mmCIF file of C-alpha atoms and ligand atoms in Angstrom:
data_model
loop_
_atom_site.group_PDB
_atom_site.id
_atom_site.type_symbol
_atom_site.label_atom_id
_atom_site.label_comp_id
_atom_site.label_asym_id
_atom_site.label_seq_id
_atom_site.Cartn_x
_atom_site.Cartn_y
_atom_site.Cartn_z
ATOM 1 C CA UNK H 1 72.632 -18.309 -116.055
ATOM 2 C CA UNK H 2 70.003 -18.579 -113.019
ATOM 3 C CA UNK H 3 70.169 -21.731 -111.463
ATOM 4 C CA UNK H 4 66.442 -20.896 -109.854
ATOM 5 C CA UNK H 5 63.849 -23.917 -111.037
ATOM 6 C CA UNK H 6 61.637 -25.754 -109.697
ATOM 7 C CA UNK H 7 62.863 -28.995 -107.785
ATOM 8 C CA UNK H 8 63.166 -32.462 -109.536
ATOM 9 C CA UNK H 9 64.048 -33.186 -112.719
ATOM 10 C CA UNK H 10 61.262 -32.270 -115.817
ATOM 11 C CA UNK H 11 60.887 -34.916 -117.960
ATOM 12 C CA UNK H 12 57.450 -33.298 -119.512
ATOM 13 C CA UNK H 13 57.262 -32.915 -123.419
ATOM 14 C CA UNK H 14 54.031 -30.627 -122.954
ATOM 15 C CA UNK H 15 53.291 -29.506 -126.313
ATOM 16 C CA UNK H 16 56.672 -30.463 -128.006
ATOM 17 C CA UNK H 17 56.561 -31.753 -131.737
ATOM 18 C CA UNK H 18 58.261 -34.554 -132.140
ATOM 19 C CA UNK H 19 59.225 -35.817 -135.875
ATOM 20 C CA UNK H 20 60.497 -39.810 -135.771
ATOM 21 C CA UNK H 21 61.400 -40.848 -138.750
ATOM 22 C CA UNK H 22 61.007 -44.446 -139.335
ATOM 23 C CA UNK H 23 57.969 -44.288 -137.256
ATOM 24 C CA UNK H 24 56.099 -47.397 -138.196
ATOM 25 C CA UNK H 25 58.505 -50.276 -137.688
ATOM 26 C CA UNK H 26 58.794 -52.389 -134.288
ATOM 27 C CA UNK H 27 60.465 -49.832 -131.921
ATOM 28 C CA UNK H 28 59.271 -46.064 -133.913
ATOM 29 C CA UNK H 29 55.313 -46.767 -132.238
ATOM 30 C CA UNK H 30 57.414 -47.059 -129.152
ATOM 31 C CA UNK H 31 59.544 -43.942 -128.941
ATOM 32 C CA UNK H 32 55.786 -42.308 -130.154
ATOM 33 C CA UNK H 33 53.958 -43.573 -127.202
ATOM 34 C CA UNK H 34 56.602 -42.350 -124.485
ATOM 35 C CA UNK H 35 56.433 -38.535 -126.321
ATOM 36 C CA UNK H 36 52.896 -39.116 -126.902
ATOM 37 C CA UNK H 37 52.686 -39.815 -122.867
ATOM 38 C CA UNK H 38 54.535 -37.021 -121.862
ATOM 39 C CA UNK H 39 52.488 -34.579 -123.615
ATOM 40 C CA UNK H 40 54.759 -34.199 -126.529
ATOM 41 C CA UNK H 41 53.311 -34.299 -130.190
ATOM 42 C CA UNK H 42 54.349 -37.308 -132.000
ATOM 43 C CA UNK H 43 54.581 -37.557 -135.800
ATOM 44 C CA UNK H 44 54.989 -40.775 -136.959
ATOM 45 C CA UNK H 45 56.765 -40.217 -140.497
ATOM 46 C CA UNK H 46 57.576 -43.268 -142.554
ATOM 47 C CA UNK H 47 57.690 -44.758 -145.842
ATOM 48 C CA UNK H 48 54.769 -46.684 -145.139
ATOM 49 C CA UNK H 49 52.258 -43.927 -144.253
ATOM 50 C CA UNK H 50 49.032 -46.475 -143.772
ATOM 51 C CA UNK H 51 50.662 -48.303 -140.722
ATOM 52 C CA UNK H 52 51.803 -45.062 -139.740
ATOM 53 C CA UNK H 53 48.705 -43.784 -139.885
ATOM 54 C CA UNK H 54 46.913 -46.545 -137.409
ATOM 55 C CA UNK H 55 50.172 -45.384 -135.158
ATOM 56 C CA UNK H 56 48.843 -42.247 -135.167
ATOM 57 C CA UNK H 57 44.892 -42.619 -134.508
ATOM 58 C CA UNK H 58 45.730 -45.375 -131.725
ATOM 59 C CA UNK H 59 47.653 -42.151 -129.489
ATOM 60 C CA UNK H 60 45.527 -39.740 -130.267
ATOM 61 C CA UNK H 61 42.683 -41.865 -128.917
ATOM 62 C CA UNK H 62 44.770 -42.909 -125.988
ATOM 63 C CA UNK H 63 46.215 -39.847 -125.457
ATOM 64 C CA UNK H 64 44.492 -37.093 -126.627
ATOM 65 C CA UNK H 65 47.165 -35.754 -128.243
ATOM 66 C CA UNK H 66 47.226 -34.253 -132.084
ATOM 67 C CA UNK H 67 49.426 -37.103 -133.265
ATOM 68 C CA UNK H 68 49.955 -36.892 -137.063
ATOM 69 C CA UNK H 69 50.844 -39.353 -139.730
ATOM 70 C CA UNK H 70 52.772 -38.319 -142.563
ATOM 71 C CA UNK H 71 54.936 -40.240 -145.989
ATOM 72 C CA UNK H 72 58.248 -39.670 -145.670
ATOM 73 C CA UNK H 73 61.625 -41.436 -147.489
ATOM 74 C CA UNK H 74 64.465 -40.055 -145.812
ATOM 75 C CA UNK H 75 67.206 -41.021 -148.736
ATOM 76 C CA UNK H 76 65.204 -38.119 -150.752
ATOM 77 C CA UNK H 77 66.109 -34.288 -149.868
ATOM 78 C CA UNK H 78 62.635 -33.110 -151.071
ATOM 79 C CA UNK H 79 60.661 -35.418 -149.499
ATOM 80 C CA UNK H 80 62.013 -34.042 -145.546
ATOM 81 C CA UNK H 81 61.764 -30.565 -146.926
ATOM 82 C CA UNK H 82 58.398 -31.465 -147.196
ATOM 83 C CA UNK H 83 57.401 -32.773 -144.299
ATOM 84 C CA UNK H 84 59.140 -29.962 -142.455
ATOM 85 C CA UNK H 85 56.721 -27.562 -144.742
ATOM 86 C CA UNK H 86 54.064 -29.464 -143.350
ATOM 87 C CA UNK H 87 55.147 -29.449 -140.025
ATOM 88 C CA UNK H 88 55.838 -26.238 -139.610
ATOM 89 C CA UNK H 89 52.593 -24.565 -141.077
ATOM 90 C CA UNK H 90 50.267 -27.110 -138.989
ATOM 91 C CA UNK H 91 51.977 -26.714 -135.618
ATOM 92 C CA UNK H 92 54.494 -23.663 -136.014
ATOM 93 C CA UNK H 93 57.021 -25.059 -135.132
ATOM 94 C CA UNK H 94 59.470 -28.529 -134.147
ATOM 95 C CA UNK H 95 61.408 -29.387 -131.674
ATOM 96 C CA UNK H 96 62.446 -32.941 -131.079
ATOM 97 C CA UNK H 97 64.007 -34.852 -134.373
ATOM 98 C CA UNK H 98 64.405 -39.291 -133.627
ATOM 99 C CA UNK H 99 66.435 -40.331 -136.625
ATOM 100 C CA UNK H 100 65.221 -43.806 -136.081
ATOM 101 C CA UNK H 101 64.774 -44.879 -139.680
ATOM 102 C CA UNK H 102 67.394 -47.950 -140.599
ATOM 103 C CA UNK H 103 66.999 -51.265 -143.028
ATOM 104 C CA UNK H 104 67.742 -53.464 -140.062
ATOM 105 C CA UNK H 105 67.429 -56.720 -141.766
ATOM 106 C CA UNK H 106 66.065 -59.736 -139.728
ATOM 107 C CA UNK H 107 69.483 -62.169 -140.264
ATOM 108 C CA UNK H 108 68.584 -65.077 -138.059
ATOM 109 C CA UNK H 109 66.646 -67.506 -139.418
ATOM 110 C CA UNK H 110 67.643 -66.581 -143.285
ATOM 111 C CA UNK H 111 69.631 -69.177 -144.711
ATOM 112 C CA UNK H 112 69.729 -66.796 -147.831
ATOM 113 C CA UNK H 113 73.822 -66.116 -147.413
ATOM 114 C CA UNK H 114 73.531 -62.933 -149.223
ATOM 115 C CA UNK H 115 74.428 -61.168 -146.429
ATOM 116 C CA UNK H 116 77.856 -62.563 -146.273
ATOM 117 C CA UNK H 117 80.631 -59.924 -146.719
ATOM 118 C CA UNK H 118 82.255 -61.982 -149.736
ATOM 119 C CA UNK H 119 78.703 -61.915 -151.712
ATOM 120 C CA UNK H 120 77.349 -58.758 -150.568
ATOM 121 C CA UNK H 121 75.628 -56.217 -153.557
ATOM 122 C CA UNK H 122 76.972 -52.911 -153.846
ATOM 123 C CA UNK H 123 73.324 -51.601 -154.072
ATOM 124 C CA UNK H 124 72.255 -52.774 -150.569
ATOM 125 C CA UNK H 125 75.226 -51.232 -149.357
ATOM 126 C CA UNK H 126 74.644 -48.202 -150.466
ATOM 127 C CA UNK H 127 70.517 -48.234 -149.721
ATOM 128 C CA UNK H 128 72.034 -49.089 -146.060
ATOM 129 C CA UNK H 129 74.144 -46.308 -145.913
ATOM 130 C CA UNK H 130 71.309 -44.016 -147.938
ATOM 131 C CA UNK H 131 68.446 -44.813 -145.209
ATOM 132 C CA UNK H 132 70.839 -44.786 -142.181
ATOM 133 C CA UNK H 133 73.066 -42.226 -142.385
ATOM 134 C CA UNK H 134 72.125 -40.097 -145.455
ATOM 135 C CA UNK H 135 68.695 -40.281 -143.857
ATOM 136 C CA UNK H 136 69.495 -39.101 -140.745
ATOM 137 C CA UNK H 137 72.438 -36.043 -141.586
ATOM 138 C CA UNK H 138 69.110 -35.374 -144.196
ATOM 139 C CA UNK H 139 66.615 -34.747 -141.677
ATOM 140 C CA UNK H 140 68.892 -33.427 -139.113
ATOM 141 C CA UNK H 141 70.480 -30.522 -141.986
ATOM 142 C CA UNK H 142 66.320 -29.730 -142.240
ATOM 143 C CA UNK H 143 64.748 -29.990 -138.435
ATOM 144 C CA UNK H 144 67.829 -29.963 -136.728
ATOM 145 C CA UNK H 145 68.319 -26.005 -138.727
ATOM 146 C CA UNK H 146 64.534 -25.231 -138.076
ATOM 147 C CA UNK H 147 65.238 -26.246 -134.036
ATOM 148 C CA UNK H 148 68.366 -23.684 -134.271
ATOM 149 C CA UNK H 149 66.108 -20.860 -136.452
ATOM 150 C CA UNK H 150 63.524 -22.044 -133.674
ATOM 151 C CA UNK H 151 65.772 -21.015 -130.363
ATOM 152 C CA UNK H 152 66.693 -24.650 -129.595
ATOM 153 C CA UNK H 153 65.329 -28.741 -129.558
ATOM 154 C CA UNK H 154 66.471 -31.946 -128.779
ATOM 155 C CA UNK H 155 67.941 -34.182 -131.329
ATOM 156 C CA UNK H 156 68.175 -37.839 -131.174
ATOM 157 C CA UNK H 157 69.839 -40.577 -133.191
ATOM 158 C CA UNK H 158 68.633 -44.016 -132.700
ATOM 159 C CA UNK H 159 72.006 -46.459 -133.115
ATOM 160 C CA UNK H 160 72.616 -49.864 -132.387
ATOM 161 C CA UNK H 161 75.034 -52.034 -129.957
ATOM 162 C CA UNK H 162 76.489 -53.472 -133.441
ATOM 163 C CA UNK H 163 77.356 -49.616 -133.495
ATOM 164 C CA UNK H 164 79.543 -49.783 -130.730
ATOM 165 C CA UNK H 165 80.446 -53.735 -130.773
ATOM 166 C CA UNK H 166 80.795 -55.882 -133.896
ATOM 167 C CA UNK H 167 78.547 -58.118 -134.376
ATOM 168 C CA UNK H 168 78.992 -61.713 -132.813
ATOM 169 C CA UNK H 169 78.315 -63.735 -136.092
ATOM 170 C CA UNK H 170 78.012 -67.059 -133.953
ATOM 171 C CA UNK H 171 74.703 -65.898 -132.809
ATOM 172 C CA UNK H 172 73.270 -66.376 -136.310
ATOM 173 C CA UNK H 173 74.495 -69.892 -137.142
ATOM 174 C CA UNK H 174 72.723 -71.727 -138.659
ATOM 175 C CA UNK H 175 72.763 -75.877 -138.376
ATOM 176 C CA UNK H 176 73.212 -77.644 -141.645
ATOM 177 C CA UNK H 177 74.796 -74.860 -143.910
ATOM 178 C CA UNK H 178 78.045 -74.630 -145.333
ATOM 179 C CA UNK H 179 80.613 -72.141 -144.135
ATOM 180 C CA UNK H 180 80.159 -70.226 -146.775
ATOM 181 C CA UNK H 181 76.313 -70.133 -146.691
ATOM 182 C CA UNK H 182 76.027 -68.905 -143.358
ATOM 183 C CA UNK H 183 73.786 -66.150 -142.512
ATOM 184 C CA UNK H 184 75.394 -62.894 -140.937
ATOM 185 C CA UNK H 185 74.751 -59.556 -139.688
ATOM 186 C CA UNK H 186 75.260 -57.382 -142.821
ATOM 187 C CA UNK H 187 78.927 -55.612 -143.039
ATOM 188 C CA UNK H 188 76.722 -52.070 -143.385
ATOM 189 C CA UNK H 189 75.036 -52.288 -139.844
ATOM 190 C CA UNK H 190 78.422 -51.551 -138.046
ATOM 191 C CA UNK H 191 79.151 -48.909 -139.956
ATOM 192 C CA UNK H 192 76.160 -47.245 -140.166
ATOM 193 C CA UNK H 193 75.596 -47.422 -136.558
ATOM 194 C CA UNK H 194 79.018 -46.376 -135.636
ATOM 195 C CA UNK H 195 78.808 -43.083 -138.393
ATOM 196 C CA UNK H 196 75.236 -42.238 -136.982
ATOM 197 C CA UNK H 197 77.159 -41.474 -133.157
ATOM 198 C CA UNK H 198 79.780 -39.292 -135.391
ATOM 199 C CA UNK H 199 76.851 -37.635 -136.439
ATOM 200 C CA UNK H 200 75.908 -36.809 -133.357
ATOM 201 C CA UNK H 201 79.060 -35.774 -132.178
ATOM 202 C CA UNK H 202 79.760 -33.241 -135.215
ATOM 203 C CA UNK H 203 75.704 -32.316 -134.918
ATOM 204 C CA UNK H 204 76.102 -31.404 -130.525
ATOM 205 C CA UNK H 205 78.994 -29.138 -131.563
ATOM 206 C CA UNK H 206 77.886 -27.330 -134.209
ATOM 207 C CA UNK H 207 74.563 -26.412 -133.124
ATOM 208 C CA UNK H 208 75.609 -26.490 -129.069
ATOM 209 C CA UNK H 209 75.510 -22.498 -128.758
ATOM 210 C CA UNK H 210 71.961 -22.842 -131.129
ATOM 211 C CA UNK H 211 70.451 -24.857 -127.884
ATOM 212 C CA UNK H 212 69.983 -27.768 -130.473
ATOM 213 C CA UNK H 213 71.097 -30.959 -128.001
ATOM 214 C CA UNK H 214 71.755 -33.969 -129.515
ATOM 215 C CA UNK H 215 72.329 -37.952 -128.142
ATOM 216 C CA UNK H 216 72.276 -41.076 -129.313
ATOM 217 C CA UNK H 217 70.584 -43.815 -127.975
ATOM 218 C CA UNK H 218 72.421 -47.547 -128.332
ATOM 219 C CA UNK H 219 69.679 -49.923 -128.505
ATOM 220 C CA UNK H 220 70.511 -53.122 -127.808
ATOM 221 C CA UNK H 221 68.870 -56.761 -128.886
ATOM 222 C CA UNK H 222 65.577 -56.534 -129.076
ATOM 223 C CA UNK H 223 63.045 -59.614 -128.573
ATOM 224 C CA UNK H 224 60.574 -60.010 -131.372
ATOM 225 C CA UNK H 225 58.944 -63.251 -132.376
ATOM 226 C CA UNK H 226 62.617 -64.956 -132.999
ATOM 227 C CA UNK H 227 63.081 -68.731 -132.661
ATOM 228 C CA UNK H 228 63.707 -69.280 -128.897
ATOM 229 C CA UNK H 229 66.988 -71.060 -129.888
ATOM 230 C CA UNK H 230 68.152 -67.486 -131.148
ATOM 231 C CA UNK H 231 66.811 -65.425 -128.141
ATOM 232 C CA UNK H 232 68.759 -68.325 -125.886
ATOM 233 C CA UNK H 233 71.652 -67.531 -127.222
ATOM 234 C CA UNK H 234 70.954 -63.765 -127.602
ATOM 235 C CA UNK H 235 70.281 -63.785 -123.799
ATOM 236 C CA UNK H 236 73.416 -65.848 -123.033
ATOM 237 C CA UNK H 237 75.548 -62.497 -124.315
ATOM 238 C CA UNK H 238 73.999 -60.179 -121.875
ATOM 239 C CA UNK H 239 75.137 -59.529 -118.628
ATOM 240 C CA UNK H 240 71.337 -59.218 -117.234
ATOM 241 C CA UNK H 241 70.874 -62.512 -119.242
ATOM 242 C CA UNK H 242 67.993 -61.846 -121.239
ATOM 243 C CA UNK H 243 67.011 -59.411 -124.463
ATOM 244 C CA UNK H 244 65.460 -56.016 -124.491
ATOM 245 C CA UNK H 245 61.683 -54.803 -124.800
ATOM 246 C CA UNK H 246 60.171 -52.908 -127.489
ATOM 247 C CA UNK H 247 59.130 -50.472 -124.553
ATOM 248 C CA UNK H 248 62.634 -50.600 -122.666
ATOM 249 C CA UNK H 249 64.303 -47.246 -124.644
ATOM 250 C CA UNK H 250 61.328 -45.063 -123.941
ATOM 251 C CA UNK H 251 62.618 -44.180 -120.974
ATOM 252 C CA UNK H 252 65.850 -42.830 -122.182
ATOM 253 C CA UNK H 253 64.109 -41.029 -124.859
ATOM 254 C CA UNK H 254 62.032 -38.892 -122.694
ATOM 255 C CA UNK H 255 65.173 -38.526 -120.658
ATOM 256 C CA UNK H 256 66.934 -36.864 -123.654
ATOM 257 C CA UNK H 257 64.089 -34.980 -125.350
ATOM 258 C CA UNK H 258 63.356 -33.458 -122.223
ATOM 259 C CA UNK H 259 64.726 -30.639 -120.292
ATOM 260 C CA UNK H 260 65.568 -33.184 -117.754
ATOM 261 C CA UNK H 261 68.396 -33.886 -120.077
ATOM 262 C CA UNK H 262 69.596 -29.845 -120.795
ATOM 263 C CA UNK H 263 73.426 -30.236 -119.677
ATOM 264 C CA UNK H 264 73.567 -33.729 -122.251
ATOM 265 C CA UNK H 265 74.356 -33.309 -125.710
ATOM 266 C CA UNK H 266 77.404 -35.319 -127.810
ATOM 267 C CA UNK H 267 76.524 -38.636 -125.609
ATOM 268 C CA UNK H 268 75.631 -42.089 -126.329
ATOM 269 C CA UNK H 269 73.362 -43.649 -124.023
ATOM 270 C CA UNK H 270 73.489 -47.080 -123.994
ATOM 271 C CA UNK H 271 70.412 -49.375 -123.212
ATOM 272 C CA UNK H 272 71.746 -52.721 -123.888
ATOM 273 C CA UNK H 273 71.680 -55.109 -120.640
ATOM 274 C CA UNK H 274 74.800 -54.275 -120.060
ATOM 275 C CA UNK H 275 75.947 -56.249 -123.378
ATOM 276 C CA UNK H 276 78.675 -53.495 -124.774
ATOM 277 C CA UNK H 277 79.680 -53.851 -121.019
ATOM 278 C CA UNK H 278 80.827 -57.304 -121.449
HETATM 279 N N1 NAD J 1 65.014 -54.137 -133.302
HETATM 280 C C1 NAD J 1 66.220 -54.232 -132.754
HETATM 281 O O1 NAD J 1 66.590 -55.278 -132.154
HETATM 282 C C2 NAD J 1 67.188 -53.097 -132.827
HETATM 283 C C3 NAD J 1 68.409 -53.225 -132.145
HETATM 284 C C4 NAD J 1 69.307 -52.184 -132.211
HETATM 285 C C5 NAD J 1 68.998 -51.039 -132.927
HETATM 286 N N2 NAD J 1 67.807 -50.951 -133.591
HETATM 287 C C6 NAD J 1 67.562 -49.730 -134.356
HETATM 288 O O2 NAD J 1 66.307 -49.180 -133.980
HETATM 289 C C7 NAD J 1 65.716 -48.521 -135.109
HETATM 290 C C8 NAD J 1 64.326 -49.085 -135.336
HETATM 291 O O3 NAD J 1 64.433 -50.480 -135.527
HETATM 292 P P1 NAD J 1 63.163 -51.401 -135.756
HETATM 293 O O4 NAD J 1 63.500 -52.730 -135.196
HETATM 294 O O5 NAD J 1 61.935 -50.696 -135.287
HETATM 295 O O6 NAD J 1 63.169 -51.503 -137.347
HETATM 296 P P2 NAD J 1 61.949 -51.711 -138.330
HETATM 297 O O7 NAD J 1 62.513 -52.281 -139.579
HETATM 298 O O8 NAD J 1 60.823 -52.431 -137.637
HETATM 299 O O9 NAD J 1 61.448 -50.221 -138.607
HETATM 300 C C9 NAD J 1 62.135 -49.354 -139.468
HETATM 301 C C10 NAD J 1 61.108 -48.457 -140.131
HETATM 302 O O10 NAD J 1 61.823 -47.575 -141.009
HETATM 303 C C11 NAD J 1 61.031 -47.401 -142.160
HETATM 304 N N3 NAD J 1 61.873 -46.959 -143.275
HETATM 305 C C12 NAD J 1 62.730 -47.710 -144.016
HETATM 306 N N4 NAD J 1 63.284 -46.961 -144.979
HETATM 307 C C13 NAD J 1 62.780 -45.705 -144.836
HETATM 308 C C14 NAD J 1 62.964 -44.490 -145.536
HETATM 309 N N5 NAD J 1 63.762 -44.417 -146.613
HETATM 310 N N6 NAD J 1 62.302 -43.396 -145.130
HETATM 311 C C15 NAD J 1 61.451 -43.456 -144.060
HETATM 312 N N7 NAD J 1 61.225 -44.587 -143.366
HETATM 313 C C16 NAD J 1 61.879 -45.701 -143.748
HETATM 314 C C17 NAD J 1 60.400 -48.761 -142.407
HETATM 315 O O11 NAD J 1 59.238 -48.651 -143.234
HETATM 316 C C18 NAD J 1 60.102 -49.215 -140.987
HETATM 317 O O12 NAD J 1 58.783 -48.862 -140.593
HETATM 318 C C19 NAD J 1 66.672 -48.770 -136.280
HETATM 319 O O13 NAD J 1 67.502 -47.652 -136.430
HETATM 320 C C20 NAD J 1 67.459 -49.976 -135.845
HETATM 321 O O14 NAD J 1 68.720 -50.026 -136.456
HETATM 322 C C21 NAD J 1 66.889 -51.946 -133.546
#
């Protein structure tokens, strides 16, 4: 291998196509805009395809870029065989998968207790484990085998600091309630987060000779309209003393799409405050 290229790092996505699934929620418009901004093609694939959709026309008009909008439910095989279809006869090609689809279910102020582990349904178990892992070994087995077919791409699963750390349950208490009653993080999240960084282990392996890469980024708290006494105490867990910004991963995205990232693959880079630090 040459090691002649040009100096500094490249962190441009010029012309890359970029499938996120889960591309509507809080953080998918996010890890859109940084591709979209370094010249990549963003499609913004969700269940809800009308507020991905308005994701879409809002980069192409600020970035000129052929962003696309498209329905997708990750649990179901057909529908990411599909997309890829769709994908691969508009633009000829894909290179960049963000399994970012999760149910990431907003525990603190829900003083529902069906989240405890004692009361917990089998079915939301198992639509946890359908949209976060089954999801993402789904659209990895279809884009991540078109990247291979394709001579290579960038793979990257979106996971969690509850993926890495259990969840501190005291951040969710909730005055007033009975032990019993008290809201927690689900006893899914931890797993799902923690199998989604196997999945990128077993995924960098098998397709590391393929030039398919693939990362996972830990995301840690992020602030989003909670009550201030829950971002206080949030805050109070992280070393930097505060939560994290939609915006604050896009950095580490480009970093791992790109090919200033071509010696990383099998790695978890964690964006958390320093919080799985502590
Ligand atoms: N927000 C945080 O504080 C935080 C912290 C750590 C990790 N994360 C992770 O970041 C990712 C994004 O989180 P978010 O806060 O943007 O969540 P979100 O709930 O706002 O967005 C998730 C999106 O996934 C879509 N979705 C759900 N089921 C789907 C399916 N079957 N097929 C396709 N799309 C589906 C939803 O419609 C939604 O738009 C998740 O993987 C989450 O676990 C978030």
């Amino acid at each position: 291998m040459s090691d002649h290229h040009a100096p500094g790092a490249d962190f441009s996505l010029a012309g890359r196509v970029a499938v996120i699934s889960g591309g509507a929620g809080l953080l998918g418009p996010r890890h859109a805009e940084a591709i979209a901004a370094a010249g990549g093609i963003p499609i913004i694939a969700d269940l809800r395809v009308d507020e991905a959709r308005r994701v879409a026309d809002d980069l192409t008009s600020r970035f000129g870029v052929a962003a696309m909008a498209a329905q997708l439910d990750v649990t179901d095989e057909r529908s990411v065989e599909t997309l890829l279809a769709t994908v691969l006869q508009r633009f000829g090609r894909v290179d960049i998968l963000v399994n970012n689809a999760a149910n990431n279910p907003k525990v603190e102020g829900d003083a529902a207790g069906f989240t405890r582990l004692e009361q917990f349904p089998l079915a939301q178990w198992n639509a946890d484990i359908a949209v976060g892992l089954t999801g993402a070994f789904l659209c990895a087995k279809h884009f991540g085998a078109a990247m291979a077919r394709g001579g290579g791409g960038s793979i990257v699963n979106i996971s969690s600091e509850y993926g890495v750390i259990a969840p501190d349950q005291r951040l969710y208490h909730t005055e007033g309630l009975p032990p019993e009653a008290q809201p927690v993080k689900p006893v899914s999240y931890t797993p799902v987060k923690a199998g989604l960084h196997g999945l990128t282990l077993y995924l960098a392996t098998y397709w590391a000779s393929s030039g398919v890469r693939a990362n996972t980024i830990t995301v840690g708290g992020v602030q989003n309209g909670q009550p201030s006494e829950f971002v206080a105490r949030a805050a109070a867990r992280v070393p930097m003393g505060r939560m994290g910004q939609p915006h604050e991963f896009q950095g580490a995205l480009v970093y791992l799409c790109s090919s200033a990232s071509s010696f990383v693959t099998g790695a978890n880079l964690v964006v958390d405050g320093g919080k799985c630090a502590w």
